[in-house]
Tab-separated table of C-alpha atoms in Angstrom:
chain	number	residue	atom	x	y	z
Q	1235	MET	CA	51.456	92.331	9.685
Q	1236	ASP	CA	53.708	90.325	7.361
Q	1237	ARG	CA	51.235	87.444	7.611
Q	1238	GLN	CA	48.761	89.591	5.680
Q	1239	PHE	CA	50.739	89.109	2.462
Q	1240	ASP	CA	51.229	85.957	0.427
Q	1241	LEU	CA	52.387	86.184	-3.190
Q	1242	ILE	CA	51.475	83.330	-5.520
Q	1243	LYS	CA	53.002	83.046	-8.973
Q	1244	THR	CA	51.807	80.778	-11.737
Q	1245	GLU	CA	52.612	80.646	-15.418
Q	1246	TYR	CA	49.161	82.122	-16.123
Q	1247	ARG	CA	48.769	84.996	-13.674
Q	1248	GLU	CA	50.011	86.557	-10.459
Q	1249	VAL	CA	47.740	86.770	-7.438
Q	1250	GLU	CA	48.191	87.867	-3.842
Q	1251	LYS	CA	46.416	86.953	-0.626
Q	1252	ARG	CA	45.344	89.283	2.142
Q	1253	LEU	CA	44.018	88.362	5.567
Q	1254	LEU	CA	41.697	91.154	6.645
Q	1255	PRO	CA	39.431	91.391	9.706
Q	1256	ARG	CA	35.833	90.332	9.241
Q	1257	PHE	CA	32.832	92.242	10.538
Q	1258	PRO	CA	30.459	89.763	12.237
Q	1259	PHE	CA	27.269	90.667	10.344
Q	1260	SER	CA	25.870	92.596	7.377
Q	1261	PHE	CA	22.835	94.828	6.932
Q	1262	LEU	CA	22.731	93.980	3.218
Q	1263	MET	CA	20.029	91.345	2.817
Q	1264	PHE	CA	18.567	89.183	0.050
Q	1265	ARG	CA	14.880	88.221	0.229
Q	1266	PRO	CA	13.894	85.480	-2.258
Q	1267	VAL	CA	10.292	85.499	-3.491
Q	1268	ASP	CA	9.828	81.765	-2.920
Q	1269	GLU	CA	11.606	81.461	0.429
Q	1270	SER	CA	10.458	82.500	3.894
Q	1271	ARG	CA	14.084	82.849	4.954
Q	1272	VAL	CA	16.129	86.024	4.585
Q	1273	PHE	CA	19.777	85.680	3.521
Q	1274	GLU	CA	22.682	87.894	4.515
Q	1275	VAL	CA	24.789	89.146	1.591
Q	1276	SER	CA	28.439	88.822	2.586
Q	1277	ASP	CA	29.971	89.655	-0.797
Q	1278	ILE	CA	28.618	91.183	-3.997
Q	1279	SER	CA	29.890	92.383	-7.380
Q	1280	HIS	CA	28.510	93.173	-10.834
Q	1281	THR	CA	28.618	89.457	-11.716
Q	1282	GLY	CA	27.295	87.711	-8.607
Q	1283	MET	CA	26.996	87.520	-4.854
Q	1284	GLN	CA	27.666	85.277	-1.882
Q	1285	ILE	CA	24.762	84.837	0.535
Q	1286	GLY	CA	24.293	82.893	3.735
Q	1287	LEU	CA	22.189	82.071	6.748
Q	1288	LYS	CA	23.200	82.723	10.349
Q	1289	ASP	CA	21.395	79.581	11.483
Q	1290	GLY	CA	20.608	76.383	9.628
Q	1291	GLU	CA	21.644	74.974	6.258
Q	1292	CYS	CA	20.575	76.484	2.938
Q	1293	GLN	CA	19.551	73.131	1.372
Q	1294	ILE	CA	19.335	74.702	-2.093
Q	1295	GLU	CA	20.723	72.781	-5.033
Q	1296	VAL	CA	23.328	74.022	-7.502
Q	1297	GLY	CA	21.757	75.128	-10.790
Q	1298	ARG	CA	18.611	76.548	-9.230
Q	1299	THR	CA	17.563	80.085	-10.181
Q	1300	MET	CA	16.697	82.378	-7.277
Q	1301	THR	CA	14.641	85.545	-7.763
Q	1302	GLY	CA	14.117	88.214	-5.137
Q	1303	HIS	CA	15.341	91.605	-4.035
Q	1304	ILE	CA	18.392	93.012	-2.301
Q	1305	GLN	CA	17.570	95.341	0.582
Q	1306	TRP	CA	20.179	97.798	1.823
Q	1307	ARG	CA	18.970	100.513	4.195
Q	1308	SER	CA	16.165	102.244	2.217
Q	1309	HIS	CA	17.421	100.989	-1.168
Q	1310	ARG	CA	15.910	97.973	-2.924
Q	1311	LEU	CA	16.974	96.146	-6.106
Q	1312	GLU	CA	15.252	93.247	-7.859
Q	1313	VAL	CA	17.739	90.524	-8.849
Q	1314	GLU	CA	17.834	87.031	-10.292
Q	1315	GLY	CA	20.767	84.689	-9.921
Q	1316	LYS	CA	21.783	81.106	-10.622
Q	1317	VAL	CA	23.248	79.052	-7.771
Q	1318	VAL	CA	26.763	78.074	-8.886
Q	1319	TRP	CA	27.989	76.575	-5.598
Q	1320	ALA	CA	26.486	75.572	-2.247
Q	1321	ARG	CA	28.242	74.844	1.068
Q	1322	GLU	CA	26.099	74.171	4.136
Q	1323	ASN	CA	24.841	77.650	5.129
Q	1324	ARG	CA	26.362	79.597	2.190
Q	1325	LEU	CA	25.546	79.957	-1.517
Q	1326	GLY	CA	27.198	81.576	-4.512
Q	1327	LEU	CA	24.904	83.147	-7.123
Q	1328	SER	CA	25.851	84.264	-10.628
Q	1329	PHE	CA	24.056	87.236	-12.229
Q	1330	ASP	CA	23.096	87.737	-15.853
Q	1331	GLU	CA	25.035	90.473	-17.656
Q	1332	SER	CA	21.860	92.586	-17.789
Q	1333	LEU	CA	22.195	93.257	-14.036
Q	1334	ALA	CA	25.584	94.969	-14.341
Q	1335	THR	CA	24.152	98.451	-14.967
Q	1336	PRO	CA	21.401	98.303	-12.284
Q	1337	ILE	CA	23.951	97.098	-9.700
Q	1338	LYS	CA	26.358	99.868	-10.686
Q	1339	GLU	CA	23.594	102.423	-10.151
Q	1340	TYR	CA	22.462	100.779	-6.915
Q	1341	PHE	CA	25.995	100.916	-5.517
Q	1342	SER	CA	26.777	104.421	-6.722
Q	1343	VAL	CA	29.477	106.431	-4.976
Q	1344	GLU	CA	26.775	108.475	-3.237
Q	1345	ASN	CA	24.950	105.405	-1.897
Q	1346	ILE	CA	28.182	103.729	-0.791
Q	1347	VAL	CA	29.431	106.780	1.105
Q	1348	GLU	CA	26.000	107.215	2.687
Q	1349	GLY	CA	26.273	103.642	3.965
Q	1350	LEU	CA	29.841	103.843	5.302
Q	1351	ARG	CA	30.318	103.370	9.037
Q	1352	PRO	CA	33.532	103.791	11.088
Q	1353	VAL	CA	34.002	100.331	12.579
Q	1354	HIS	CA	36.980	101.630	14.588
Q	1355	ASP	CA	34.555	103.865	16.547
Q	1356	LEU	CA	31.672	101.413	16.954
Q	1357	GLN	CA	31.101	99.989	20.417
Q	1358	MET	CA	29.972	96.556	19.231
Q	1359	GLY	CA	32.630	94.247	20.640
Q	1360	VAL	CA	34.335	93.873	17.252
Q	1361	GLU	CA	37.922	92.650	17.572
Q	1362	ILE	CA	40.315	94.960	15.716
Q	1363	PRO	CA	44.051	94.259	15.188
Q	1364	SER	CA	46.243	96.672	17.159
Q	1365	ASN	CA	47.951	98.013	14.017
Q	1366	LEU	CA	44.664	98.730	12.184
Q	1367	LYS	CA	44.101	102.442	12.769
Q	1368	TYR	CA	40.906	103.061	10.759
Q	1369	TRP	CA	38.280	100.713	9.309
Q	1370	LEU	CA	35.320	101.928	7.235
Q	1371	ARG	CA	32.623	99.537	6.084
Q	1372	ALA	CA	29.518	99.748	3.884
Q	1373	ASP	CA	28.270	96.167	4.328
Q	1374	GLY	CA	28.755	94.188	1.086
Q	1375	PRO	CA	30.016	96.707	-1.493
Q	1376	MET	CA	32.953	98.423	0.193
Q	1377	GLU	CA	35.555	98.360	2.972
Q	1378	VAL	CA	38.525	100.609	3.702
Q	1379	PHE	CA	41.423	99.490	5.933
Q	1380	ILE	CA	44.153	101.912	7.042
Q	1381	TRP	CA	47.130	100.393	8.876
Q	1382	LYS	CA	49.966	101.955	10.889
Q	1383	HIS	CA	53.599	101.183	11.706
Q	1384	SER	CA	54.640	100.676	15.327
Q	1385	ASP	CA	55.778	104.331	15.393
Q	1386	GLY	CA	52.261	105.513	14.456
Q	1387	GLU	CA	52.995	106.419	10.830
Q	1388	PHE	CA	50.725	104.917	8.169
Q	1389	SER	CA	52.072	101.721	6.611
Q	1390	ARG	CA	49.373	100.805	4.038
Q	1391	PHE	CA	45.742	101.121	3.138
Q	1392	GLN	CA	43.298	99.039	1.107
Q	1393	PHE	CA	40.028	99.841	-0.655
Q	1394	ILE	CA	37.761	96.924	-1.578
Q	1395	LEU	CA	35.077	98.201	-3.959
Q	1396	LEU	CA	32.713	95.397	-5.029
Q	1397	ASP	CA	35.153	93.096	-6.885
Q	1398	SER	CA	37.904	95.720	-7.278
Q	1399	PHE	CA	40.952	96.179	-5.073
Q	1400	VAL	CA	43.188	99.236	-4.571
Q	1401	GLU	CA	46.155	99.313	-2.218
Q	1402	TRP	CA	48.943	101.685	-1.241
Q	1403	GLU	CA	51.915	100.428	0.762
Q	1404	ASP	CA	54.735	102.474	2.241
Q	1405	GLY	CA	57.831	102.034	0.072
Q	1406	ARG	CA	55.970	100.158	-2.675
Q	1407	GLY	CA	53.343	102.593	-3.892
Q	1408	VAL	CA	49.939	101.879	-5.424
Q	1409	LYS	CA	48.631	98.672	-6.992
Q	1410	SER	CA	45.208	97.531	-8.114
Q	1411	GLY	CA	43.499	94.258	-8.883
Q	1412	LYS	CA	40.389	92.148	-8.877
Q	1413	VAL	CA	38.910	90.083	-6.041
Q	1414	VAL	CA	39.089	86.473	-7.229
Q	1415	THR	CA	37.924	84.658	-4.086
Q	1416	LYS	CA	36.960	85.453	-0.522
Q	1417	ARG	CA	36.539	82.922	2.274
Q	1418	ASP	CA	36.146	82.877	6.057
Q	1419	VAL	CA	39.228	82.010	8.087
Q	1420	GLU	CA	39.053	81.262	11.806
Q	1421	THR	CA	42.237	82.162	13.698
Q	1422	PRO	CA	43.080	82.161	17.421
Q	1423	LEU	CA	42.943	85.958	17.708
Q	1424	PHE	CA	40.521	87.360	15.114
Q	1425	SER	CA	37.760	86.425	12.727
Q	1426	GLU	CA	39.247	87.113	9.308
Q	1427	ASP	CA	38.506	86.867	5.617
Q	1428	GLU	CA	41.111	85.579	3.202
Q	1429	PHE	CA	40.977	87.593	-0.014
Q	1430	VAL	CA	42.750	86.418	-3.151
Q	1431	PHE	CA	43.435	89.245	-5.606
Q	1432	GLN	CA	44.496	89.006	-9.223
Q	1433	LEU	CA	46.877	91.898	-9.812
Q	1434	ASP	CA	46.449	94.286	-12.724
Q	1435	GLU	CA	49.310	94.773	-15.111
Q	1436	GLY	CA	50.348	98.204	-13.999
Q	1437	VAL	CA	47.593	100.204	-12.312
Q	1438	ASP	CA	43.963	100.316	-13.438
Q	1439	PHE	CA	43.113	104.012	-13.204
Q	1440	SER	CA	39.358	103.379	-13.398
Q	1441	LYS	CA	39.666	101.619	-10.016
Q	1442	ILE	CA	41.905	104.357	-8.656
Q	1443	ASN	CA	39.455	107.031	-9.817
Q	1444	PHE	CA	36.512	105.246	-8.160
Q	1445	ALA	CA	38.442	105.178	-4.872
Q	1446	LYS	CA	39.277	108.871	-5.314
Q	1447	ASP	CA	35.596	109.667	-5.930
Q	1448	VAL	CA	34.754	107.972	-2.630
Q	1449	ILE	CA	37.501	109.866	-0.804
Q	1450	GLU	CA	36.211	113.192	-2.145
Q	1451	LYS	CA	32.850	112.541	-0.469
Q	1452	LEU	CA	34.162	111.333	2.901
Q	1453	SER	CA	33.194	113.498	5.863
Q	1454	THR	CA	35.204	114.155	9.023
Q	1455	ASN	CA	32.615	112.060	10.877
Q	1456	LEU	CA	34.235	109.063	9.187
Q	1457	LEU	CA	37.914	110.036	9.094
Q	1458	PRO	CA	39.971	112.996	10.330
Q	1459	GLU	CA	40.610	115.645	7.683
Q	1460	ALA	CA	44.360	114.968	7.754
Q	1461	VAL	CA	43.760	111.279	6.984
Q	1462	ILE	CA	41.430	112.110	4.097
Q	1463	HIS	CA	44.140	114.395	2.716
Q	1464	PHE	CA	46.717	111.608	3.140
Q	1465	LEU	CA	44.571	109.198	1.095
Q	1466	LYS	CA	44.140	111.778	-1.651
Q	1467	VAL	CA	47.859	112.436	-1.867
Q	1468	LYS	CA	48.821	108.752	-2.041
Q	1469	LEU	CA	46.305	108.105	-4.828
Q	1470	GLY	CA	47.421	111.152	-6.762
Q	1471	GLY	CA	44.509	113.403	-5.776
């Protein structure tokens, strides 16, 4: 598990890397009004999103404005974004500030919890590291990873909430930060994402409180009651 951590220091800021397992597909989709193709949303925040195609190249130029709607289960949101980067079958779109509130409402705690699924219990052939005990996922907006030591005790957990990051580690406590970049990494054993996080100075309690709000609404269909209690205790609940 040590390979999951990589601290980078610069004179401007401190960031850390995490290698976390990647789920092979997303049910969060983007349907442009002027495209027949439907894009999968692999990453989204209040300021933008990363979309891609399973097959074929996007062939959409940087600077173009794309209008359409995000579809997630029964929820739909009209969005407009500017293409800020393009790489073969993937695009990065930047949102206008006016979308921040609608996206916040769209990805409310209630909607996120409703969309959470226990990947650790799904029979879908997903490769899971042996020391990852629990893995909850709500497509683009949220993932929860809970890791264990070799003796079975919990070693750390991470919440990724849109572009926010909250982590507890045994012996080090709680930290928070912002997702700066996310990219696919192919390794011999697992399909992984490399996350780069910019650490907060101290702990950002708005991020901690959002994670606690999610925990309060978790059911025992997702995690055992004792694990939910453990998360609450470690985040000061």
